[in-house]
PDB file of C-alpha atoms and ligand atoms in Angstrom:
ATOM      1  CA  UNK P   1      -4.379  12.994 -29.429  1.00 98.00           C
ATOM      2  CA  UNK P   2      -3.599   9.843 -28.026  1.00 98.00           C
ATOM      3  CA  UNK P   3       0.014   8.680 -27.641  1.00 98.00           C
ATOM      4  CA  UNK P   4       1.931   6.139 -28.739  1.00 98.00           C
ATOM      5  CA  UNK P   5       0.562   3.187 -26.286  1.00 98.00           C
ATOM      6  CA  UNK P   6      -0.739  -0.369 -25.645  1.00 97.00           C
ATOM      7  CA  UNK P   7      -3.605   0.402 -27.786  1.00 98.00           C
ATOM      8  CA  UNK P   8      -2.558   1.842 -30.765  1.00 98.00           C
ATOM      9  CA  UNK P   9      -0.824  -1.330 -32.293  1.00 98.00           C
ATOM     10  CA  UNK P  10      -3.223  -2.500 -34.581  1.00 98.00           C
ATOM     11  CA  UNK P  11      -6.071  -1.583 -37.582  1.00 98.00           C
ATOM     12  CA  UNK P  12      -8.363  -2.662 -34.628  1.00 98.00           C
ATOM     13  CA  UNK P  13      -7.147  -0.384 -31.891  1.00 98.00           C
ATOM     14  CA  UNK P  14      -6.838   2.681 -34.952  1.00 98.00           C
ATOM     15  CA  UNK P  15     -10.345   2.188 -35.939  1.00 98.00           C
ATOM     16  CA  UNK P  16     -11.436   2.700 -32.036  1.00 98.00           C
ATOM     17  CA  UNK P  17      -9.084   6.045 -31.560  1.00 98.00           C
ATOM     18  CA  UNK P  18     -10.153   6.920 -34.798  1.00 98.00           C
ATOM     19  CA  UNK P  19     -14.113   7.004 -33.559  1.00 98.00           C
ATOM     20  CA  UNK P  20     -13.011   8.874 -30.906  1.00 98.00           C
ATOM     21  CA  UNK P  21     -12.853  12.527 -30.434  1.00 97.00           C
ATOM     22  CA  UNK P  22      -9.259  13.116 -30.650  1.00 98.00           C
ATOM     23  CA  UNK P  23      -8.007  15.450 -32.793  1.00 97.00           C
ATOM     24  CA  UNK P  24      -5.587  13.616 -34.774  1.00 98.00           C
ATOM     25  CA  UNK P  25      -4.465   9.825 -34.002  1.00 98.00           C
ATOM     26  CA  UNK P  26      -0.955   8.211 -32.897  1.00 98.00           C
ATOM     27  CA  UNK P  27      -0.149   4.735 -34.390  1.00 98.00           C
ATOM     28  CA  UNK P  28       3.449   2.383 -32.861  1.00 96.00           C
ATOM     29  CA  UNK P  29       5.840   2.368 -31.954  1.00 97.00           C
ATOM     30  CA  UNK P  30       6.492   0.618 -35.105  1.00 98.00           C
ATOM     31  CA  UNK P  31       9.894  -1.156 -35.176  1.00 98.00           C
ATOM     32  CA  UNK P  32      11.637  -3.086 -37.941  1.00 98.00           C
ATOM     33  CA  UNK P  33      11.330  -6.175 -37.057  1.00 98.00           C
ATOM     34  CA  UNK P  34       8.163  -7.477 -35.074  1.00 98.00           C
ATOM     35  CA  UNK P  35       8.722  -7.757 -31.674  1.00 97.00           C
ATOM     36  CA  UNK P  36       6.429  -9.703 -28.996  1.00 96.00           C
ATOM     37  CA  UNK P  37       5.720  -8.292 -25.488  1.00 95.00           C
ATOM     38  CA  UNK P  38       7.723  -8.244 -22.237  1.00 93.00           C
ATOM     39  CA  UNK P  39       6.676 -11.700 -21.106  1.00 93.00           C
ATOM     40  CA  UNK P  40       4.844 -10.811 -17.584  1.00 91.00           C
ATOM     41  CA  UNK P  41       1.971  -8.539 -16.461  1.00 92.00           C
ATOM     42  CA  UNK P  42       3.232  -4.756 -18.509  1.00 95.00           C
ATOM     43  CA  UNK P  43       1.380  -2.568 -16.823  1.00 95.00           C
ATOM     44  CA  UNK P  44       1.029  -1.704 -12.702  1.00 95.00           C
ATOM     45  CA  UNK P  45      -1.368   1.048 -11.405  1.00 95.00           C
ATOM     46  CA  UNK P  46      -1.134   2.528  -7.858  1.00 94.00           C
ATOM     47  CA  UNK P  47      -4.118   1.847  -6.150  1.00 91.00           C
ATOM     48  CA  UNK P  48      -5.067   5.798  -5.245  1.00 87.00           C
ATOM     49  CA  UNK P  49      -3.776   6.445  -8.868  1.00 88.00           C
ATOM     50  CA  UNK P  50      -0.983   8.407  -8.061  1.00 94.00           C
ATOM     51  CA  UNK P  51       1.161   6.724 -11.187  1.00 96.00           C
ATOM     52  CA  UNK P  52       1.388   3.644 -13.338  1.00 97.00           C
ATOM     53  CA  UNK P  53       4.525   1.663 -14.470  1.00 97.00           C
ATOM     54  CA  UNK P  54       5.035  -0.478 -17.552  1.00 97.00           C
ATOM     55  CA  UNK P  55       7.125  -2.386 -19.389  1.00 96.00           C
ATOM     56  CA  UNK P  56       5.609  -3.672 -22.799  1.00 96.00           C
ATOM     57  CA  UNK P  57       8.855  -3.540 -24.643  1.00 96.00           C
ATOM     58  CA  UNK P  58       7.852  -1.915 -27.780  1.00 97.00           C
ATOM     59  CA  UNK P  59       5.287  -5.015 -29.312  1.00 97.00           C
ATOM     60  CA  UNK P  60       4.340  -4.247 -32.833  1.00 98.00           C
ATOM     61  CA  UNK P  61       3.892  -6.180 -36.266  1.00 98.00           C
ATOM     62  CA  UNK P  62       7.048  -4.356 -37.495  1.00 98.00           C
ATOM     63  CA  UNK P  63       7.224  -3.229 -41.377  1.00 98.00           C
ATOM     64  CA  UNK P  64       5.783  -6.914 -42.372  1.00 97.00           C
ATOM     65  CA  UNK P  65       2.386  -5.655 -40.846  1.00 98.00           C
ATOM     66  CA  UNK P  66       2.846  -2.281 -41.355  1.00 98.00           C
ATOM     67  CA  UNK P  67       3.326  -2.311 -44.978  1.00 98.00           C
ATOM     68  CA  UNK P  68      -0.082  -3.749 -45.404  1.00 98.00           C
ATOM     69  CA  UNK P  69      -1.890  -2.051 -42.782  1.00 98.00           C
ATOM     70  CA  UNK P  70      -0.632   1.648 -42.440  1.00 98.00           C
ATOM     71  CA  UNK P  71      -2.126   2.738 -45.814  1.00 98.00           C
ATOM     72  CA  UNK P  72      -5.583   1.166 -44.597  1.00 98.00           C
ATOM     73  CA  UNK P  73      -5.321   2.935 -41.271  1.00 98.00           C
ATOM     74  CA  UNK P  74      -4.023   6.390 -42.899  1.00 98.00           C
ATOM     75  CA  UNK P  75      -6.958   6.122 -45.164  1.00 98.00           C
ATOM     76  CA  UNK P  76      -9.714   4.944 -41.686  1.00 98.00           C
ATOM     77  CA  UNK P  77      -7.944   8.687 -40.417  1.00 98.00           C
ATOM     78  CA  UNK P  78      -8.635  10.705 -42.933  1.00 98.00           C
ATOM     79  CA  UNK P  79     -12.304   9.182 -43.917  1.00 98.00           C
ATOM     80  CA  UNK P  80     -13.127  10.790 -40.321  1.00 97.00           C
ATOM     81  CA  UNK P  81     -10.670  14.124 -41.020  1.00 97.00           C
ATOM     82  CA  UNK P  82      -7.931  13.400 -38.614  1.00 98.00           C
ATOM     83  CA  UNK P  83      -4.343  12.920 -39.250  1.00 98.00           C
ATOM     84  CA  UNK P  84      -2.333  10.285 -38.613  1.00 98.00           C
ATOM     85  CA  UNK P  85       1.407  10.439 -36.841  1.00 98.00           C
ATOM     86  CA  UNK P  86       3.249   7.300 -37.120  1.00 98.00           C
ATOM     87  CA  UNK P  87       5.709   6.900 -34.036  1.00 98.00           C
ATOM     88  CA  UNK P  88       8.756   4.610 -34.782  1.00 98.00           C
ATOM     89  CA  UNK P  89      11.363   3.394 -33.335  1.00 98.00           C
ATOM     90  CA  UNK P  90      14.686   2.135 -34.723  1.00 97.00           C
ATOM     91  CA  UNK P  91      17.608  -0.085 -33.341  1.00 96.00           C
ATOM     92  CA  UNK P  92      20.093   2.019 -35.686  1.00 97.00           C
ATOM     93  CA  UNK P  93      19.864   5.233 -37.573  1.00 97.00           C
ATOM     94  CA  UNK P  94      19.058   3.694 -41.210  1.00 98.00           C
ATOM     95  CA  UNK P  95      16.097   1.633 -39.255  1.00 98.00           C
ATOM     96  CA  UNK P  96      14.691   5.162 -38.379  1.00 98.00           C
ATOM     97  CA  UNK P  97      15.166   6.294 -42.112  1.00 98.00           C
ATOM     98  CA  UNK P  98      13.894   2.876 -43.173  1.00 98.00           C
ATOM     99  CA  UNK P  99      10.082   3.404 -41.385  1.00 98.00           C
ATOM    100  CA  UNK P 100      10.344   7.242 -42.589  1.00 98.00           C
ATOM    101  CA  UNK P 101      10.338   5.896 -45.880  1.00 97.00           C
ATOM    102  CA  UNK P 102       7.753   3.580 -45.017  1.00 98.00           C
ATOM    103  CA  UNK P 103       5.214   5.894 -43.417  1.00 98.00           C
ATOM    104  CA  UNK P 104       5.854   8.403 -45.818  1.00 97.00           C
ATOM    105  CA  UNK P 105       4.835   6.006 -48.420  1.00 97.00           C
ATOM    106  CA  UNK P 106       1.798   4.444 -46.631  1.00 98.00           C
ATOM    107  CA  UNK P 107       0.391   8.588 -46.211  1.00 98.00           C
ATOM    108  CA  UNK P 108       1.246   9.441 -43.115  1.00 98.00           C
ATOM    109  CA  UNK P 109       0.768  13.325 -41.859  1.00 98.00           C
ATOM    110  CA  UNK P 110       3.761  13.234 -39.402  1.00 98.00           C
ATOM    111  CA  UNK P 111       6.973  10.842 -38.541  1.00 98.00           C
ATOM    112  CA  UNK P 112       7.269  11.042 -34.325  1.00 98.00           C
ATOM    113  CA  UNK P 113      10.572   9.723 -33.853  1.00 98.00           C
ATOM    114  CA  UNK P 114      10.117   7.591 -29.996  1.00 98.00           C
ATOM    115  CA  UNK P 115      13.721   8.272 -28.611  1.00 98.00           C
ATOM    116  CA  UNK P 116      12.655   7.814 -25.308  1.00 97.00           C
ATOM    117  CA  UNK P 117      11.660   4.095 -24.722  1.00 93.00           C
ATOM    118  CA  UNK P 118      12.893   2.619 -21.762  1.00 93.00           C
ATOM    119  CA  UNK P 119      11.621  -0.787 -21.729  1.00 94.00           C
ATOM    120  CA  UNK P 120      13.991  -2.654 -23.916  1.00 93.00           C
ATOM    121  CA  UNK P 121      16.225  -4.991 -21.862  1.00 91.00           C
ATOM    122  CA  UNK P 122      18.377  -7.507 -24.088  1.00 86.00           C
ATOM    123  CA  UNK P 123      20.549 -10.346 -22.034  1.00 84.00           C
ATOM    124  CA  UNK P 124      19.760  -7.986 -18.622  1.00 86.00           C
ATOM    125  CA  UNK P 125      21.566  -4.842 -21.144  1.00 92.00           C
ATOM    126  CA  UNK P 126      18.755  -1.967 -21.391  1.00 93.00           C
ATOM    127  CA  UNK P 127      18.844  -0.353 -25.046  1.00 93.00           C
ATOM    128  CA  UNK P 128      20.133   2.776 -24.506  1.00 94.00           C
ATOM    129  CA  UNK P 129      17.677   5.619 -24.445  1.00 97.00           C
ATOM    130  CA  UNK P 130      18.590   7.943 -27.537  1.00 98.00           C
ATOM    131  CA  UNK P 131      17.004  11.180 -25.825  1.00 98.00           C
ATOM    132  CA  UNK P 132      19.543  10.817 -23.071  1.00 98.00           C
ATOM    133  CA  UNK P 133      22.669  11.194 -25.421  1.00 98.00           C
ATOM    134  CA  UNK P 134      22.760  14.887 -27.183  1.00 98.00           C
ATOM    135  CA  UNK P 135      25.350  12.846 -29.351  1.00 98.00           C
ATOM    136  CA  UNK P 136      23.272  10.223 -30.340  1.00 98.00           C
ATOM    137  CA  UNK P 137      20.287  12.682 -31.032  1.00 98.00           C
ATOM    138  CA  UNK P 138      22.556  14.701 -33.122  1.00 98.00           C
ATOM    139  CA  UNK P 139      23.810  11.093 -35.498  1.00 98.00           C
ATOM    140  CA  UNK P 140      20.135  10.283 -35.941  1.00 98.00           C
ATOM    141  CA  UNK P 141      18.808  13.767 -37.134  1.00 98.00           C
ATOM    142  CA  UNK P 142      21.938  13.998 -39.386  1.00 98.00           C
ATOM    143  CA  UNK P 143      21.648  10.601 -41.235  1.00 98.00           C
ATOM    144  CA  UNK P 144      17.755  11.715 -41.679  1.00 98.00           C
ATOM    145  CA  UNK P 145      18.758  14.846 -43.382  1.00 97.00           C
ATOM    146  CA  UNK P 146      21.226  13.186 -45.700  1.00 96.00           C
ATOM    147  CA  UNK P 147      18.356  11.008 -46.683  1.00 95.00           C
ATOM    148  CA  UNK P 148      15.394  13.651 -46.837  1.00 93.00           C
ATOM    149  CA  UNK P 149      16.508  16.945 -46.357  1.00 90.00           C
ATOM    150  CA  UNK P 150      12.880  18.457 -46.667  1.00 91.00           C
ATOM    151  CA  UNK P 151      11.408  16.664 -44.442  1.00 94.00           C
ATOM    152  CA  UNK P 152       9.855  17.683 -41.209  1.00 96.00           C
ATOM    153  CA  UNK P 153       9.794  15.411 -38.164  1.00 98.00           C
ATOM    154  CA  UNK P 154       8.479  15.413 -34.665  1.00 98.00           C
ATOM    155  CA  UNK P 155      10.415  13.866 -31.599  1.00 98.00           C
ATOM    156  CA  UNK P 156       9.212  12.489 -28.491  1.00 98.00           C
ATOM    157  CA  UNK P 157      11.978  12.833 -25.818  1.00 98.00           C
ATOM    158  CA  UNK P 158      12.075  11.521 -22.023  1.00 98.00           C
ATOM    159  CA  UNK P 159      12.007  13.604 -19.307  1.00 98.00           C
ATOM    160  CA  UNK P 160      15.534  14.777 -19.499  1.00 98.00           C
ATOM    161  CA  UNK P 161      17.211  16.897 -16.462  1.00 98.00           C
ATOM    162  CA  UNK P 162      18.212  20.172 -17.081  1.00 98.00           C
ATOM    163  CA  UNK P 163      21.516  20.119 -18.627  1.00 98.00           C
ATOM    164  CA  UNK P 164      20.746  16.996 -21.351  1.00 98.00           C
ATOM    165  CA  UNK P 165      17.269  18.906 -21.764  1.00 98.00           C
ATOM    166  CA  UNK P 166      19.557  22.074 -23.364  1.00 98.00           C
ATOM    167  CA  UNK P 167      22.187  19.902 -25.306  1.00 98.00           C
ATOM    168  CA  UNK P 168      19.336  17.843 -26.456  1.00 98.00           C
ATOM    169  CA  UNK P 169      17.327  21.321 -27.459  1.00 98.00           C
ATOM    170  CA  UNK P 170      19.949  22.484 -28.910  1.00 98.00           C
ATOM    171  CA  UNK P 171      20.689  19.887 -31.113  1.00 98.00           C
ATOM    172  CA  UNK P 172      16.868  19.731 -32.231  1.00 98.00           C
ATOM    173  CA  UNK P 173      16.936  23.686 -33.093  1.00 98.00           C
ATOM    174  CA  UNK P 174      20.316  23.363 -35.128  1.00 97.00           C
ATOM    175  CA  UNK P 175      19.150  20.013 -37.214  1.00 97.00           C
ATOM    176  CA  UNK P 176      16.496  22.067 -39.265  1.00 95.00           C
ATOM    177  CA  UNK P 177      13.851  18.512 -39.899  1.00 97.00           C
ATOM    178  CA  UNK P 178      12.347  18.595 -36.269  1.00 98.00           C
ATOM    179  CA  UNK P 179       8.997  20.567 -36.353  1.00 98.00           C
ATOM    180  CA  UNK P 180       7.600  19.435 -33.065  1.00 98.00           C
ATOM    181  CA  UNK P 181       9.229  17.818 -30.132  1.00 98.00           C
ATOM    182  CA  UNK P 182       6.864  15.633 -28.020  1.00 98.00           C
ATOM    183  CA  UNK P 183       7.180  16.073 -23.817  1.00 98.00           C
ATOM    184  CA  UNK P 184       7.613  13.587 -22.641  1.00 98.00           C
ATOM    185  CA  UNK P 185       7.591   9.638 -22.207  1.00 98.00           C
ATOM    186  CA  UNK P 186       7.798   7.977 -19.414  1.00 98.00           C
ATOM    187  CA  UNK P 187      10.464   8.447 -16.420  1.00 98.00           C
ATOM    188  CA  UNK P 188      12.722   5.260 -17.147  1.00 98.00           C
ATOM    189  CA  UNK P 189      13.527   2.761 -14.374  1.00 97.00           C
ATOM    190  CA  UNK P 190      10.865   3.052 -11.683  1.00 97.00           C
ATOM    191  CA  UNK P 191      10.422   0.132  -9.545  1.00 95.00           C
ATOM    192  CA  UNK P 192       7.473   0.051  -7.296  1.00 92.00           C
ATOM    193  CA  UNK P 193       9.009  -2.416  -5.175  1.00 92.00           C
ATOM    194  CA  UNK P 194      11.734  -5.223  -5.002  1.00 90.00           C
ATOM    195  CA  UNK P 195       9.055  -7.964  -5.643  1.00 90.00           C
ATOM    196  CA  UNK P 196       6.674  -6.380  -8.229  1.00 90.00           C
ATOM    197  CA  UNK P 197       7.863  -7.529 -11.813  1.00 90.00           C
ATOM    198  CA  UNK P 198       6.569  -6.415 -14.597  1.00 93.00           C
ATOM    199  CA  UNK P 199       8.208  -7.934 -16.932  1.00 91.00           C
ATOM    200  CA  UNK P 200      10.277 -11.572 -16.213  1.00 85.00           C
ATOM    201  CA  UNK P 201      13.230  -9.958 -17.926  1.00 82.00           C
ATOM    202  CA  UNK P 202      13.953  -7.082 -14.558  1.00 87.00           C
ATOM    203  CA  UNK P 203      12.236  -5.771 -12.461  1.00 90.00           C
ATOM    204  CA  UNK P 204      12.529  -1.849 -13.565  1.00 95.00           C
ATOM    205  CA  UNK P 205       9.786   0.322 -16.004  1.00 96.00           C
ATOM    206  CA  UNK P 206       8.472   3.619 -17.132  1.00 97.00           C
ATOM    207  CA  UNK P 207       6.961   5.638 -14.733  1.00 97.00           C
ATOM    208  CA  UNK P 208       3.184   7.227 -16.551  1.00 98.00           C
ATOM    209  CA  UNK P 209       0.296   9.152 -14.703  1.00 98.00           C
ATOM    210  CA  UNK P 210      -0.513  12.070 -12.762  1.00 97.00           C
ATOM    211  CA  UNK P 211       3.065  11.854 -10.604  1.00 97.00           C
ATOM    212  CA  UNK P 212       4.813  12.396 -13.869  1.00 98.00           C
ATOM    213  CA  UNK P 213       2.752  15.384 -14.914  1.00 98.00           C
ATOM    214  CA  UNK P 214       4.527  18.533 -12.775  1.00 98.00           C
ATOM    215  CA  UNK P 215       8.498  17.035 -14.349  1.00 98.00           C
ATOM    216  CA  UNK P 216       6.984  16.927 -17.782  1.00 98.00           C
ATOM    217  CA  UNK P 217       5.124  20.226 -17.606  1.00 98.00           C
ATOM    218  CA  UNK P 218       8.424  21.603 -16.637  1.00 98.00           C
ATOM    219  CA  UNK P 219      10.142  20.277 -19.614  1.00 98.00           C
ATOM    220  CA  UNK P 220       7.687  21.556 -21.494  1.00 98.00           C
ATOM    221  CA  UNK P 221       8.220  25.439 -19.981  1.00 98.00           C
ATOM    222  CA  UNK P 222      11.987  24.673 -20.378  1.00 98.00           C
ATOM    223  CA  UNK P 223      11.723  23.922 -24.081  1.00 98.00           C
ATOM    224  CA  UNK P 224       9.379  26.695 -24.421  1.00 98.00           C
ATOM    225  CA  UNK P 225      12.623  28.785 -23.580  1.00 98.00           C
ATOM    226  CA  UNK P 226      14.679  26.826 -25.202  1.00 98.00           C
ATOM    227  CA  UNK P 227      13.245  26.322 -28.662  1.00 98.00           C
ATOM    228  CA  UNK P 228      12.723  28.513 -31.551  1.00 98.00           C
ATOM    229  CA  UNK P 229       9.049  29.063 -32.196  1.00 96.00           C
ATOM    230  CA  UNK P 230       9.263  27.750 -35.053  1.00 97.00           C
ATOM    231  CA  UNK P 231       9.439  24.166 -32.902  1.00 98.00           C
ATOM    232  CA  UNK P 232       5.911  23.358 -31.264  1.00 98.00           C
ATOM    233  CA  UNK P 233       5.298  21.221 -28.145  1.00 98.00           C
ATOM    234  CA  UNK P 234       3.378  18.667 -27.497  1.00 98.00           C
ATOM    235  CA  UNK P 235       2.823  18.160 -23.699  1.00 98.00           C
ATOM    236  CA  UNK P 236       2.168  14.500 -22.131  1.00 98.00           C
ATOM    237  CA  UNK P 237       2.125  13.222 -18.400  1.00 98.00           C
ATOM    238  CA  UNK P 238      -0.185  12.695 -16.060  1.00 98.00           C
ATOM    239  CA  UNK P 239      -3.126  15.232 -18.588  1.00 98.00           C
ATOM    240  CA  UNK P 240      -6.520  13.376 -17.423  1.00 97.00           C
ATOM    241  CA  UNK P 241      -8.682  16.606 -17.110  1.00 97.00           C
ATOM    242  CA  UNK P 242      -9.273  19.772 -18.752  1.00 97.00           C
ATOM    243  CA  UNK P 243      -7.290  21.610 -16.023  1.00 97.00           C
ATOM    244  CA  UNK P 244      -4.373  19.858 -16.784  1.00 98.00           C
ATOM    245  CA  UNK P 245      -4.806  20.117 -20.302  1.00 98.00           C
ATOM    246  CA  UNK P 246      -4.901  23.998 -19.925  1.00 97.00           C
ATOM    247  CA  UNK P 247      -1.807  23.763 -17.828  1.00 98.00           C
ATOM    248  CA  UNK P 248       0.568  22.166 -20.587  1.00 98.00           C
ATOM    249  CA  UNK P 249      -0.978  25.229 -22.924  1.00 98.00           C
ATOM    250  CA  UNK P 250      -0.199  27.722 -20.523  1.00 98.00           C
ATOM    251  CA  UNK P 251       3.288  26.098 -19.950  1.00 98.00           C
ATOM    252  CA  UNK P 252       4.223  26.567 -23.802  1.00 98.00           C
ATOM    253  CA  UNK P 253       2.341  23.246 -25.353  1.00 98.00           C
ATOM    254  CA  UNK P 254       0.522  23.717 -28.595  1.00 98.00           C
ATOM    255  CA  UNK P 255      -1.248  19.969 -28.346  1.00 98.00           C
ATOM    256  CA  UNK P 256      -1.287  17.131 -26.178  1.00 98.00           C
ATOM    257  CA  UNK P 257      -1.002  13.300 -25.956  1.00 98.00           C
ATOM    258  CA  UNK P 258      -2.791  11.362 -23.240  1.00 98.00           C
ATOM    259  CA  UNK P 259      -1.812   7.647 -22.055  1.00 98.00           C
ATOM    260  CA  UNK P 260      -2.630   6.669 -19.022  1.00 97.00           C
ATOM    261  CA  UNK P 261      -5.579   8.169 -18.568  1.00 97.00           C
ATOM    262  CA  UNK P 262      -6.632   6.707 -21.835  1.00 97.00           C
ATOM    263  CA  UNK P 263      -5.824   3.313 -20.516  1.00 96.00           C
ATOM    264  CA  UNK P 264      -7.744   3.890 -17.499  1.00 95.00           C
ATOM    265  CA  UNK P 265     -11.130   4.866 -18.961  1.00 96.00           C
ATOM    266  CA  UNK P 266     -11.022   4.969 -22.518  1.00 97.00           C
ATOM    267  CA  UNK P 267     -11.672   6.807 -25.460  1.00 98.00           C
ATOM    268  CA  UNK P 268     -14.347   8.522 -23.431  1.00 97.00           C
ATOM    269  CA  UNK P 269     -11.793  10.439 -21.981  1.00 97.00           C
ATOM    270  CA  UNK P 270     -11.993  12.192 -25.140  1.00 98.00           C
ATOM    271  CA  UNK P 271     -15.371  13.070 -25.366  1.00 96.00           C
ATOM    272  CA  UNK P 272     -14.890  14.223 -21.334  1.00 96.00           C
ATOM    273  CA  UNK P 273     -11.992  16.553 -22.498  1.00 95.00           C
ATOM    274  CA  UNK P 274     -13.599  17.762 -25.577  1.00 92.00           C
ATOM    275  CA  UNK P 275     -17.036  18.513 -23.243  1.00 90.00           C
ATOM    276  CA  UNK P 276     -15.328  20.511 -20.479  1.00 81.00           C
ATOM    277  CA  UNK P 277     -13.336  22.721 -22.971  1.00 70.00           C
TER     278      UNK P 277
HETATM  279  O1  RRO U 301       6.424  -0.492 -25.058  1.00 54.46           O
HETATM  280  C1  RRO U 301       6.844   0.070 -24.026  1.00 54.46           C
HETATM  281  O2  RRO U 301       7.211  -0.575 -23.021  1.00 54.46           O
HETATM  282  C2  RRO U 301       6.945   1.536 -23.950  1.00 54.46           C
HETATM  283  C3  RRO U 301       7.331   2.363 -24.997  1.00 54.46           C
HETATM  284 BR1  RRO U 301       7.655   1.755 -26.746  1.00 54.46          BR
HETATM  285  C4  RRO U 301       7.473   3.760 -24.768  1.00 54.46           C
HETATM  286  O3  RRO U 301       7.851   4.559 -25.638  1.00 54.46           O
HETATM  287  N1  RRO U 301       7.234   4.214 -23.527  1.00 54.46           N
HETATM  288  C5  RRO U 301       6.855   3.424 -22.518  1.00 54.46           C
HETATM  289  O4  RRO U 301       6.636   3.909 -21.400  1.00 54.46           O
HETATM  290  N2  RRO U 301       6.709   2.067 -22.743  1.00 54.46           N
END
């Protein structure tokens, strides 16, 4: 599947991923409110491809479009037999429960909570990254479960070192609603150097591509340790060919997501994947 990205804002961008062949299709990060872009370029690639940076700042319609659109895209998903995952993001926990409610209503197969952007910067403040707090993971899966105790979630978390990576575990495997836990967004707070900006607002962003891929494949083996089985994985970083595909399996994933590579050729990348298997 794809992952929550650039491209996967809008009916438009659904109905492409949707022709693809993807296995199942990732719409957001949906927000509240609508939010506009970073103002300045978003997105940096090295030039040998090593890694890309961005900084988009979560853009989305927010529940105004979403209300509207996510039943027509839910329904585009299934009329080619994938399912949908809507990834959200909140400013506070009842903003989570409020798009849980909102997905769950437009048909969605799967809630991925995003508690690992880092490209939110307010008055030079960065919103905090939720993945990095076991604490603040632990308030958000609790005031889900007041509100829908049967529900099962997934959770897309950052790279987290190894000591945040087993509170943060932890904390997933005791809340009883997490059913998959996504591995992982981007590295927070790259800077390529001090006079690339990607967005006006600083100068720091996520760090996506193949340099990612070894940190994130070992979160992935970590949480293969870590979790019950009950709890799959979803691998992402720096997957842009079979091989690396096969590695995130073999490291404990039972799916993946693909970004950058996706930005970088395609949907094709799809088909390429879905050929060499
Ligand atoms: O929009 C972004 O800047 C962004 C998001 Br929401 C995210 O989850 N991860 C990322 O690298 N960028």
């Amino acid at each position: 599947m794809n992952g929550a990205y650039i491209g996967s804002k809008t009916t438009e961008d659904m109905q492409v991923l949707i022709n693809s062949q993807a296995g199942a299709v990732v719409v957001g990060s949906i927000s509240v409110k609508p939010r506009k872009a970073n103002t300045g370029p978003g997105y940096w690639r090295h030039k040998k491809d090593f890694y890309s940076l961005n900084s988009y700042g979560m853009p989305n319609g927010g529940i105004a479009y979403f209300t509207t659109e996510l039943p027509k895209i839910v329904k585009l998903a299934h009329a080619n037999n994938k399912p949908l995952i809507a990834n959200i993001v909140g400013f506070a926990n009842q903003e989570f429960v409020q798009l849980i409610a909102l997905a769950q209503e437009s048909g969605c197969d799967m809630v991925e909570l995003n508690l690992s952007c880092p490209n939110v910067w307010d008055a030079g403040k960065q919103k905090r990254i939720i993945s990095y707090h076991a604490d603040l993971v632990k308030e958000l899966l609790d005031a889900i479960t007041a509100s829908r105790p049967h529900i099962k979630i997934s959770a897309k978390i950052s790279p987290l070192p190894p000591d945040t990576l087993r509170e943060v575990a932890g904390v997933i495997a005791e809340s009883g609603v997490v059913s998959a836990v996504v591995a992982t967004n981007s590295y927070p707070n790259a800077l390529v150097d001090v006079n690339t900006r990607l967005a006006d607002e600083q100068s720091l962003a996520g760090i996506t591509g193949p340099a990612l891929k070894p940190i994130s494949l070992g979160v992935v083996k970590q949480l293969s340790e870590l979790l019950p089985h009950t709890i799959d994985i979803v691998g992402c970083g720096g997957i842009g060919s079979i091989d690396d595909l096969n590695d995130y399996l073999a490291a404990g994933a039972k799916a993946v997501q693909v970004v950058t590579a996706l930005v970088e050729e395609g949907t094709q990348l799809f088909e390429r994947l879905v050929a060499t298997e």
